[in-house]
Tab-separated table of C-alpha atoms and ligand atoms in Angstrom:
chain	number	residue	atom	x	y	z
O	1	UNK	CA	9.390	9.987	19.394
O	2	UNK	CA	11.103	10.384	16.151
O	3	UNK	CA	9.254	9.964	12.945
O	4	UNK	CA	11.093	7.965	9.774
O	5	UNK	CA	14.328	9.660	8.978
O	6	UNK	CA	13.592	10.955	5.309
O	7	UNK	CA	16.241	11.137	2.773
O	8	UNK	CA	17.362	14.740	2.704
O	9	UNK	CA	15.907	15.371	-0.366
O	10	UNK	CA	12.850	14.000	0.457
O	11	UNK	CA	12.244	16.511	3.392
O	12	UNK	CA	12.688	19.448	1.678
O	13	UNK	CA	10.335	18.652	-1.141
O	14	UNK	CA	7.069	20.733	-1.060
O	15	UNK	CA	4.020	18.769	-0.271
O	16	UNK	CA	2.320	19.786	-3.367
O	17	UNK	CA	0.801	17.515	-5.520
O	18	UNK	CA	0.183	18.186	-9.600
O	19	UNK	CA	-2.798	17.358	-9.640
O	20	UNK	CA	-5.947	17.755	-7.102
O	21	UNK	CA	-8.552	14.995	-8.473
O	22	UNK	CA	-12.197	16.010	-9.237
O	23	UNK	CA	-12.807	13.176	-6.356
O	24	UNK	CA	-11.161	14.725	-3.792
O	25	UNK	CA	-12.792	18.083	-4.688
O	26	UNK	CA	-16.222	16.144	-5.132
O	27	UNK	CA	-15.222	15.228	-1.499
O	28	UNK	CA	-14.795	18.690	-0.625
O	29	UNK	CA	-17.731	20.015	-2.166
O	30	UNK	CA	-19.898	17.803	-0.813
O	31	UNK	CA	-21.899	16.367	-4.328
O	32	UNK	CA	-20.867	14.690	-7.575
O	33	UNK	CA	-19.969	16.693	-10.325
O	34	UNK	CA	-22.700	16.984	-12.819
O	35	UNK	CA	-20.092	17.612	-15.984
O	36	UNK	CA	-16.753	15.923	-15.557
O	37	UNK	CA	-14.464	18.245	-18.342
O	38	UNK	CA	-11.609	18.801	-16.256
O	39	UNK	CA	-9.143	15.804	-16.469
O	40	UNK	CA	-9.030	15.297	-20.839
O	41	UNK	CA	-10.784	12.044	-19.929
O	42	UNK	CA	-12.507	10.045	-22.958
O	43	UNK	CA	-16.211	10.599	-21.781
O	44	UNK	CA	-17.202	8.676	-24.668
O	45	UNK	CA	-15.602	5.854	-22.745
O	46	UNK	CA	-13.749	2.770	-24.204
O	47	UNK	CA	-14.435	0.400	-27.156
O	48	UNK	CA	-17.253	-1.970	-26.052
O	49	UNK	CA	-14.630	-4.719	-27.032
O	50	UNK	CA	-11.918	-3.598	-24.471
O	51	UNK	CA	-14.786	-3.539	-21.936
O	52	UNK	CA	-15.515	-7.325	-23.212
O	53	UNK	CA	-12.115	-8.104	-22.810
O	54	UNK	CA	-11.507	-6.524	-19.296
O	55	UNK	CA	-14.837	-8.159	-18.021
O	56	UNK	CA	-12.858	-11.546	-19.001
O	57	UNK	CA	-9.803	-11.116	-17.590
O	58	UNK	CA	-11.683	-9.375	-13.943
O	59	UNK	CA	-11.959	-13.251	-13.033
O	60	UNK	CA	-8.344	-14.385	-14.051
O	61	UNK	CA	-7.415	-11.411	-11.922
O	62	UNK	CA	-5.588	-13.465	-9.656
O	63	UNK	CA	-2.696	-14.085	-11.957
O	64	UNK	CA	-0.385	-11.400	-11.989
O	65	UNK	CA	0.298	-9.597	-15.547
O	66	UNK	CA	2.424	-10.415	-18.016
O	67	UNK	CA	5.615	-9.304	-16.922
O	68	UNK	CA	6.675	-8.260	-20.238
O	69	UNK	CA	3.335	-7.459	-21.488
O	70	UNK	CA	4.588	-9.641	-24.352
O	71	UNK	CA	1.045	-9.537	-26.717
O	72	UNK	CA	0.704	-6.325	-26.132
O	73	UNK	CA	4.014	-4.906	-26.873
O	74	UNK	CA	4.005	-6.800	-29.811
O	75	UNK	CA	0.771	-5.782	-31.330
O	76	UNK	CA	2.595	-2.517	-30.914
O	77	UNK	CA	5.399	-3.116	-32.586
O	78	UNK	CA	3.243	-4.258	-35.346
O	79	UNK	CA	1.361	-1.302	-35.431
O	80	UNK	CA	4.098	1.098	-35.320
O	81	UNK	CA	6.601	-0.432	-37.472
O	82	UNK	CA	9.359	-1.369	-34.896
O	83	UNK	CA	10.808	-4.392	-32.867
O	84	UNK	CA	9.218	-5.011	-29.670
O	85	UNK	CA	12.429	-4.185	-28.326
O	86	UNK	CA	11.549	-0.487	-29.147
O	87	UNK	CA	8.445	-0.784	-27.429
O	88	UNK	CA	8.062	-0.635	-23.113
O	89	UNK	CA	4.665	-0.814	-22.015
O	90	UNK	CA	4.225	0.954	-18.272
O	91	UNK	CA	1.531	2.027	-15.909
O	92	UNK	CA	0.347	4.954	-18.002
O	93	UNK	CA	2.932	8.034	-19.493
O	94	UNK	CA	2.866	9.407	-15.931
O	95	UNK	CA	4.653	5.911	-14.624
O	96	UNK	CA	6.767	5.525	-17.566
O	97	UNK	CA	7.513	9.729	-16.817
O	98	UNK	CA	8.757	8.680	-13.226
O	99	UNK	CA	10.760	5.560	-14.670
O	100	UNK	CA	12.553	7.498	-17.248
O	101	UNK	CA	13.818	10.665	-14.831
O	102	UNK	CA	14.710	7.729	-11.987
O	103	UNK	CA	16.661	6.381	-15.330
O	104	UNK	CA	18.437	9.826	-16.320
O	105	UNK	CA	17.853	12.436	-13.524
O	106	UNK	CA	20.330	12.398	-10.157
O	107	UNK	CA	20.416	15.707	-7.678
O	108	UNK	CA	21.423	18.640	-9.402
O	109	UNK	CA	20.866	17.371	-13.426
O	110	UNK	CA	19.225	19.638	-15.868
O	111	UNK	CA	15.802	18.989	-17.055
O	112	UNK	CA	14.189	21.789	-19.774
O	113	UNK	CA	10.465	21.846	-20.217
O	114	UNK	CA	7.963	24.885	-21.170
O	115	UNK	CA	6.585	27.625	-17.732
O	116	UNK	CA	3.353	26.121	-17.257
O	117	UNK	CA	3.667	22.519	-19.611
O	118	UNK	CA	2.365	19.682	-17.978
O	119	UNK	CA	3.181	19.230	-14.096
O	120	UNK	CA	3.573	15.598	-13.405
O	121	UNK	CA	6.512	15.494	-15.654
O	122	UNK	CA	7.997	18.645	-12.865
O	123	UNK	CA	6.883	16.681	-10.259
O	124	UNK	CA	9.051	13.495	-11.181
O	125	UNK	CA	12.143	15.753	-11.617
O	126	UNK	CA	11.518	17.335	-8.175
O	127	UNK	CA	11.241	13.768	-6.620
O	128	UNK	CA	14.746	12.608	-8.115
O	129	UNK	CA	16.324	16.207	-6.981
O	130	UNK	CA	16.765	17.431	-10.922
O	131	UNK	CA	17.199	20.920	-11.708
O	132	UNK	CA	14.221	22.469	-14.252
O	133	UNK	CA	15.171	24.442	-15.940
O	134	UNK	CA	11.812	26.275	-17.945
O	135	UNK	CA	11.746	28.196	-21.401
O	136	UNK	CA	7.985	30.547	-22.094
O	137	UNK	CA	5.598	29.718	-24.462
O	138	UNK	CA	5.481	31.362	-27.676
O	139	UNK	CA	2.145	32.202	-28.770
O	140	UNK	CA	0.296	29.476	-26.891
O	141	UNK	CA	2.708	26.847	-28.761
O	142	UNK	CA	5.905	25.203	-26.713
O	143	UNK	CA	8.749	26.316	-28.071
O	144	UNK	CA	11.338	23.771	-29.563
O	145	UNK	CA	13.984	25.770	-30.989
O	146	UNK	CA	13.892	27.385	-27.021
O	147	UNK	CA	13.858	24.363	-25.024
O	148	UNK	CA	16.740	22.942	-27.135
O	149	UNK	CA	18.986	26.615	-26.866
O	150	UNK	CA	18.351	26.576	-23.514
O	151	UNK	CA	19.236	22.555	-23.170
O	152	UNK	CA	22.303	23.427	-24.434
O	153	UNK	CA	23.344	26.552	-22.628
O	154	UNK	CA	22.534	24.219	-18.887
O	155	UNK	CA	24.268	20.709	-20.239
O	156	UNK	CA	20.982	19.301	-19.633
O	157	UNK	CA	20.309	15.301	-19.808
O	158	UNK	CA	16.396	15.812	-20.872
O	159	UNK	CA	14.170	18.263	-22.575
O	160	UNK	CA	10.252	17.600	-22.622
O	161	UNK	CA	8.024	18.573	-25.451
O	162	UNK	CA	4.383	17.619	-25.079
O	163	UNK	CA	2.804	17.545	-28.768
O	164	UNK	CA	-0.041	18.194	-29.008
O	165	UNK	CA	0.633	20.188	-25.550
O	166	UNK	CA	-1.608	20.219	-22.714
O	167	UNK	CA	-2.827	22.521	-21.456
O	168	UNK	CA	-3.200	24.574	-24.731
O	169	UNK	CA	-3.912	22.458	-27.538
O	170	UNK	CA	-1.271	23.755	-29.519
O	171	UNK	CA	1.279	21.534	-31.758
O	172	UNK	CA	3.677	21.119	-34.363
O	173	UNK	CA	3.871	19.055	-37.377
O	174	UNK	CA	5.713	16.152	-36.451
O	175	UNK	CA	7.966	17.523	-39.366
O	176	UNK	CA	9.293	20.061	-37.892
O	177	UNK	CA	11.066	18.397	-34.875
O	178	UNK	CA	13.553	16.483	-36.748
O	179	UNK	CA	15.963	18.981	-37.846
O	180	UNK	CA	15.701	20.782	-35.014
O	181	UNK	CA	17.300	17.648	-33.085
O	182	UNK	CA	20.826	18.770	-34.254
O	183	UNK	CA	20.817	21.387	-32.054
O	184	UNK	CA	20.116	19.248	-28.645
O	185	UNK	CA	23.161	19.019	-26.826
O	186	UNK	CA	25.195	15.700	-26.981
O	187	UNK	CA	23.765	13.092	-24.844
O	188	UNK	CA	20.542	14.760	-24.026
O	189	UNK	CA	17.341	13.127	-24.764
O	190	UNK	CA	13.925	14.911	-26.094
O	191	UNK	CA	10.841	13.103	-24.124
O	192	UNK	CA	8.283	13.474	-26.963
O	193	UNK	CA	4.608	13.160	-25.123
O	194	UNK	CA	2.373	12.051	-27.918
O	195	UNK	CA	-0.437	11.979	-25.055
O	196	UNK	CA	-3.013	13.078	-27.485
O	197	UNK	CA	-1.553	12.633	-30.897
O	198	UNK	CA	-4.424	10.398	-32.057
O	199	UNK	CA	-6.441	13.134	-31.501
O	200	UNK	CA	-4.458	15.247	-33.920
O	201	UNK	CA	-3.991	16.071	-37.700
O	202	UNK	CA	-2.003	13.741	-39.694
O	203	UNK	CA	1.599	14.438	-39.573
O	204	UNK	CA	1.700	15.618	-35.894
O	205	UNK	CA	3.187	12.424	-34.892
O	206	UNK	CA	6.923	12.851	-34.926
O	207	UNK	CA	8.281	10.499	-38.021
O	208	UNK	CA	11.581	9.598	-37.068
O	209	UNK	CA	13.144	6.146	-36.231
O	210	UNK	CA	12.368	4.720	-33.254
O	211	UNK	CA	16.166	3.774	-32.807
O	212	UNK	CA	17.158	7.536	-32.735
O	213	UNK	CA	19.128	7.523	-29.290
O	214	UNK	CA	18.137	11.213	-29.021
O	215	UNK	CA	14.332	11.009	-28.868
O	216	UNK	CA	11.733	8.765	-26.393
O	217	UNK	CA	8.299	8.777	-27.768
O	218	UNK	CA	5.527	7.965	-25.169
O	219	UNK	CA	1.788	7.192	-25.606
O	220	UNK	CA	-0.917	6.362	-23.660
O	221	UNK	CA	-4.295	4.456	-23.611
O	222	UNK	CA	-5.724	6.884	-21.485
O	223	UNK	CA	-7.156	9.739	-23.726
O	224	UNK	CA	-8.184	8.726	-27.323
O	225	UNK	CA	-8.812	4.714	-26.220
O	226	UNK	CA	-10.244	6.018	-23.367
O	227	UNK	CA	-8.431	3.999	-20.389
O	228	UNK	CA	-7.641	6.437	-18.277
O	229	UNK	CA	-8.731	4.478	-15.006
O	230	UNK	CA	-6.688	1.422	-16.223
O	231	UNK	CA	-3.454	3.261	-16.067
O	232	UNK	CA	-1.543	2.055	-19.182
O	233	UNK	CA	0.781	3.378	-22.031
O	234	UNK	CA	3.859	2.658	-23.873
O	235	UNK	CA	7.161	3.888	-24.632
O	236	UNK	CA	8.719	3.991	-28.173
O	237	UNK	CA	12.641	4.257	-28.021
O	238	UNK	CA	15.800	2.660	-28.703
O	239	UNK	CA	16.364	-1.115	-28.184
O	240	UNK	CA	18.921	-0.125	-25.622
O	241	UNK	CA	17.048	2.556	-23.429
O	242	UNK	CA	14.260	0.680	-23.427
O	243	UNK	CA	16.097	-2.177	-22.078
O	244	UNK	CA	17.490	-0.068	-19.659
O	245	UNK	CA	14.047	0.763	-17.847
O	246	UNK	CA	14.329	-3.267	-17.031
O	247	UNK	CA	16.833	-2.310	-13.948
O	248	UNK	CA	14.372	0.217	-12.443
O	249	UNK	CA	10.564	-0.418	-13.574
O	250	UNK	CA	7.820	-1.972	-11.258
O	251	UNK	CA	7.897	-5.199	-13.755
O	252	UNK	CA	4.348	-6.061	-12.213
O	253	UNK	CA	2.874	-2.695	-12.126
O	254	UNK	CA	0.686	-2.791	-15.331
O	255	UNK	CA	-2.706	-5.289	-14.013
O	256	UNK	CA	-3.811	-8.108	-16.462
O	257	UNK	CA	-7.089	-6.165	-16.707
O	258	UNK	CA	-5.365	-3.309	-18.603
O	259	UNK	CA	-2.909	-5.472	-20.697
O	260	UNK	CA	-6.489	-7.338	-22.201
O	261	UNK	CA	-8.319	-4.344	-22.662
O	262	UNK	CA	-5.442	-2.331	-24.250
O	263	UNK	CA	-5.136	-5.055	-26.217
O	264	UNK	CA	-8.543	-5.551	-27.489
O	265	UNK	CA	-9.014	-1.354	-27.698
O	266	UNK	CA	-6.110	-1.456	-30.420
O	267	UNK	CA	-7.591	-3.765	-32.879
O	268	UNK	CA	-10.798	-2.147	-32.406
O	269	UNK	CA	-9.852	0.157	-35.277
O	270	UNK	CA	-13.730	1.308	-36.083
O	271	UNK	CA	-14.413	2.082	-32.788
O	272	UNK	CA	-11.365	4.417	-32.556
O	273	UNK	CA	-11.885	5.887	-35.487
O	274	UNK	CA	-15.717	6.723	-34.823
O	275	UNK	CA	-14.231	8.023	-31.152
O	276	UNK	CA	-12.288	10.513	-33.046
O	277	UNK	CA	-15.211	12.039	-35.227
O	278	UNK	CA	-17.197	12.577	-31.929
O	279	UNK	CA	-14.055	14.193	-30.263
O	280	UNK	CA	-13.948	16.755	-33.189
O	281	UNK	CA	-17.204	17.488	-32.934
O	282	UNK	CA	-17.260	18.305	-29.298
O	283	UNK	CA	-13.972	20.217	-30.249
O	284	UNK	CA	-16.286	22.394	-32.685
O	285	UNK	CA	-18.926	22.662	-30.010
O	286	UNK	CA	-16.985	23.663	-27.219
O	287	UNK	CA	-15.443	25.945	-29.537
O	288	UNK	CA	-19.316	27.655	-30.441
O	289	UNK	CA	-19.943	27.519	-27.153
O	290	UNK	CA	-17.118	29.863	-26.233
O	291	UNK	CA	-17.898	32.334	-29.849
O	292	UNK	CA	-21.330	32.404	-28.457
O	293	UNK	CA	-20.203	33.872	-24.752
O	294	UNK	CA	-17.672	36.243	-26.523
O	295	UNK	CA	-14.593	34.504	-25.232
O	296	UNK	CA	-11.734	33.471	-27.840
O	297	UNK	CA	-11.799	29.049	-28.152
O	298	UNK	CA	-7.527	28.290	-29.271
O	299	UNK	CA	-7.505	26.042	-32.299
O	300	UNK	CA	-6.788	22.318	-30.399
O	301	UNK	CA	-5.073	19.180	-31.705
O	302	UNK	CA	-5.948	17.618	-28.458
O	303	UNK	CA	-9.147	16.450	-26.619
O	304	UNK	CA	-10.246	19.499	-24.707
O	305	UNK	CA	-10.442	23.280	-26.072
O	306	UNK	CA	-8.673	25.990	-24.737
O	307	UNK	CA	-11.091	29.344	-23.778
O	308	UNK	CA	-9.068	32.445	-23.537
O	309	UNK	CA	-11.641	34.452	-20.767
O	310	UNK	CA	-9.794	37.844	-22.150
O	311	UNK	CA	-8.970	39.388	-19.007
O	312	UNK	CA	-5.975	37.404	-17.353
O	313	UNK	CA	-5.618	35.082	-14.386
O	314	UNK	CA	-7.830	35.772	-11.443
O	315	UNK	CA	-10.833	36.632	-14.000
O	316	UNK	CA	-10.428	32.640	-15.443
O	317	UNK	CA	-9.978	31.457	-12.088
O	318	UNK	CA	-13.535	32.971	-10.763
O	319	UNK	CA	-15.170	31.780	-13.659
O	320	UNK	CA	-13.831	28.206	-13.131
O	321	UNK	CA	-14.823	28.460	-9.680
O	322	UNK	CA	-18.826	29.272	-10.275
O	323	UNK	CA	-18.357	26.920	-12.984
O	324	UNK	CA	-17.491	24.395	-10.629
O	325	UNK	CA	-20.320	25.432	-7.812
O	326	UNK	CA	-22.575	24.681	-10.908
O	327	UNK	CA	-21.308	21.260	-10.816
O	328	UNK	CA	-19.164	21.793	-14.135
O	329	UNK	CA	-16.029	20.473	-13.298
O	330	UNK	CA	-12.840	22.074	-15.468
O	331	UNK	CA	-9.932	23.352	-14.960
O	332	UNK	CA	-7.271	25.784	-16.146
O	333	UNK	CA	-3.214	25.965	-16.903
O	334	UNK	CA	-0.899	26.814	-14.060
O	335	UNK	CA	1.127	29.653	-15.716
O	336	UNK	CA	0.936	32.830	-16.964
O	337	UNK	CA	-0.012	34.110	-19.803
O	338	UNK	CA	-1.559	30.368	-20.614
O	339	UNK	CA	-3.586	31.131	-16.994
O	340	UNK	CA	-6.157	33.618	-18.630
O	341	UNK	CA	-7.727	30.493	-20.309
O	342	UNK	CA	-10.131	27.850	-19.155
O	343	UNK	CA	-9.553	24.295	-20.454
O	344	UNK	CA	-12.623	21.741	-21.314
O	345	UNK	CA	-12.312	18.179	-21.811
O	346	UNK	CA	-14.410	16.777	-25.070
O	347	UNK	CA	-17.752	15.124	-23.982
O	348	UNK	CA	-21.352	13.865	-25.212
O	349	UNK	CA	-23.845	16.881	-25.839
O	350	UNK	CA	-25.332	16.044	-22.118
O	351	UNK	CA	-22.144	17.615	-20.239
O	352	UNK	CA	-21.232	19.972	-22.855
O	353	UNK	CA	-25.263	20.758	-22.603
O	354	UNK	CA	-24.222	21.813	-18.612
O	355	UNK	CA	-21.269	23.583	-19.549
O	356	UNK	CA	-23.429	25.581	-22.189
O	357	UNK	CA	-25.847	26.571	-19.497
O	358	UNK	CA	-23.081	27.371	-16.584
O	359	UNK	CA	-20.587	29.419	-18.393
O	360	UNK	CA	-22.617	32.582	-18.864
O	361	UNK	CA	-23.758	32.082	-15.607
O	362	UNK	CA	-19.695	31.951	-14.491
O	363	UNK	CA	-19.150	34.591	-17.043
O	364	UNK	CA	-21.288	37.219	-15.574
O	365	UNK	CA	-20.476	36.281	-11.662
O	366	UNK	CA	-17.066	37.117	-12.695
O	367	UNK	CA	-17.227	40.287	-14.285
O	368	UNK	CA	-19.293	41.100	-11.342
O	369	UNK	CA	-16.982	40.539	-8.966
O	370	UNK	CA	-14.516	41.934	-11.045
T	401	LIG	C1	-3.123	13.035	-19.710
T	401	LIG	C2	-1.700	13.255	-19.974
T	401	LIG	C3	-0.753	12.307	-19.605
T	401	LIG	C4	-1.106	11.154	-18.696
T	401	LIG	O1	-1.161	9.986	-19.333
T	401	LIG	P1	-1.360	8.635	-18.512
T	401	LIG	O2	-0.979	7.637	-19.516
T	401	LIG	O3	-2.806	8.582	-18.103
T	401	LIG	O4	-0.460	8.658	-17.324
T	401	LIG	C5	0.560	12.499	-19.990
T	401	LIG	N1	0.928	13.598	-20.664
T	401	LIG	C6	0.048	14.545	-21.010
T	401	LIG	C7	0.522	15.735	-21.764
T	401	LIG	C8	-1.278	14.412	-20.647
T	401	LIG	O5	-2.146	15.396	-20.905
């Protein structure tokens, strides 16, 4: 018998995926984690308002969602200062990710991002048989001035920059990016991922006009509003490329449930705002927590901290693992040098309380076995 014939490209793509989730290792393992810090989830969970609102709209859930997520986009728009026409709401940056390289990428294009940057976006340019091309970090930061020399010297059609960038922390004033856009290669479009940018100072978010054909900006309910399960974010770009996701998006692939409670996390200014203070205090505590071990926390603009372990590689990838026998679930970038680090989501005091308790625990397993 003969299976499905898959496209060519299809069959020779690896069977990897970028991300193994704490389920299917809870699966594995056999028990619950006791500490989920691994996937930059919002632990402090949503605005009691969005929860309101989803509760609502669970019984209307037999209409499908708004095609156009009209209110939504438009509430949006308000926010931001743009048309709604700048504004495409998708299931989550990770479905608008797959959109935009269907959009762009054909076998063989380009694509630039940073050795180790975040793998979904890879994973999407494997899928549509792209070329990535990848630049190092430089000092824990990505590295716009290198992504865009080495966008130019491949003709490539898109460049990623993650800021703040997971799975470091790291970013850039917003600032900064604009004049280095000059030097992107004619046609080629940055793909800004402003996945955590609430999270960050003020003036990381990248200032420029939404109708600058050069630039997509994406964001995402998922971290800072705390969403993650509902799978929804937004798009900010030019009337014209976001019109152009119309011939190739899912147009019922964002559920009514997420369109409400988007909605009503949005308005819920105060709640976001309070959300923040306790992410920046689990920031500093993760980061004590680290001092008081002897390992290095990176300064993070994001909602999870960094821990350089000091000794490279396999030594952070033993201590995640008794970390994660201990029920502490986190996890650690792909690439090296960034690999020498363990990264911790933001949390209450009761997880970061088990993380506390397992990591010198991890700490000294590893250097034993080391
Ligand atoms: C978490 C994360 C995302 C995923 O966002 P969704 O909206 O949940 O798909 C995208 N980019 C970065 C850099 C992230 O860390």
């Amino acid at each position: 018998m003969t299976g499905p014939r898959y496209t060519p490209l299809v069959s020779a793509l690896p069977a990897t995926v970028p991300f193994v989730g704490p389920e299917a290792q809870e699966r594995d393992r056999g028990e619950p984690f006791a500490a989920r810090l691994g996937a930059n989830e919002n632990i402090f969970g949503p605005s009691p308002r969005a929860v309101a609102a989803m509760a609502k709209a669970a019984a209307e859930v037999w209409k499908y969602g708004d095609s156009e997520s009209h209110d939504l986009r438009h509430a949006l728009a308000a926010q931001h200062g743009v048309r709604p026409g700048n504004i495409l709401v998708g299931e989550g940056i990770d479905g608008l990710l797959g959109c935009l390289v269907r959009l762009i990428v054909g076998p063989g294009d380009a694509v630039i991002t940073s050795l180790g940057a975040y793998p979904t976006f890879n994973y999407h340019v494997a899928g549509f048989g792209g070329t990535l091309h990848t630049v190092p970090y430089r000092g824990d930061h990505e590295d716009p001035e290198a992504l865009f020399a080495k966008a130019c010297e491949t003709g490539a059609k898109l460049v990623y920059l993650a800021n703040p960038d997971n799975p470091m922390g790291s970013w850039h004033g917003g600032r900064t990016i604009s004049p280095l856009l000059d030097r992107l290669p004619e046609g080629c479009l940055l793909v800004l991922d402003e996945a955590y940018v609430e999270c960050a100072p003020e003036g990381t978010a990248w200032p420029g006009r939404a109708d600058d054909p050069r630039v997509i900006r994406l964001r995402t309910f998922s971290k800072a509003y705390g969403l993650a399960g509902a799978r929804i974010g937004y798009g900010i770009g030019h009337a014209d490329l976001i019109a152009a996701f119309n011939k190739v998006r899912n147009h019922f692939g964002v559920n009514r449930i997420a369109q409400e409670g988007a909605l009503a996390a949005l308005k819920d200014h105060a709640y976001l705002t309070e959300v923040l203070e306790r992410i920046a205090a689990a920031r500093s505590r993760i980061a004590a927590i680290a001092t008081a071990n002897g390992l290095e926390p990176l300064p993070s603009a994001a909602n999870f901290v960094a821990i350089d372990c000091g000794r490279g590689g396999a030594f952070a990838r033993a201590v995640l693992e008794v970390l994660s026998a201990q029920g502490v679930f986190v996890r650690m970038p792909f690439a090296e040098p960034q690999n020498r680090c363990i990264r911790v989501s933001c949390g209450p005091d009761a997880a970061l309380d088990a993380f506390a308790a397992a990591l010198p625990v991890a700490l000294a397993a590893a250097r034993a076995a080391g």
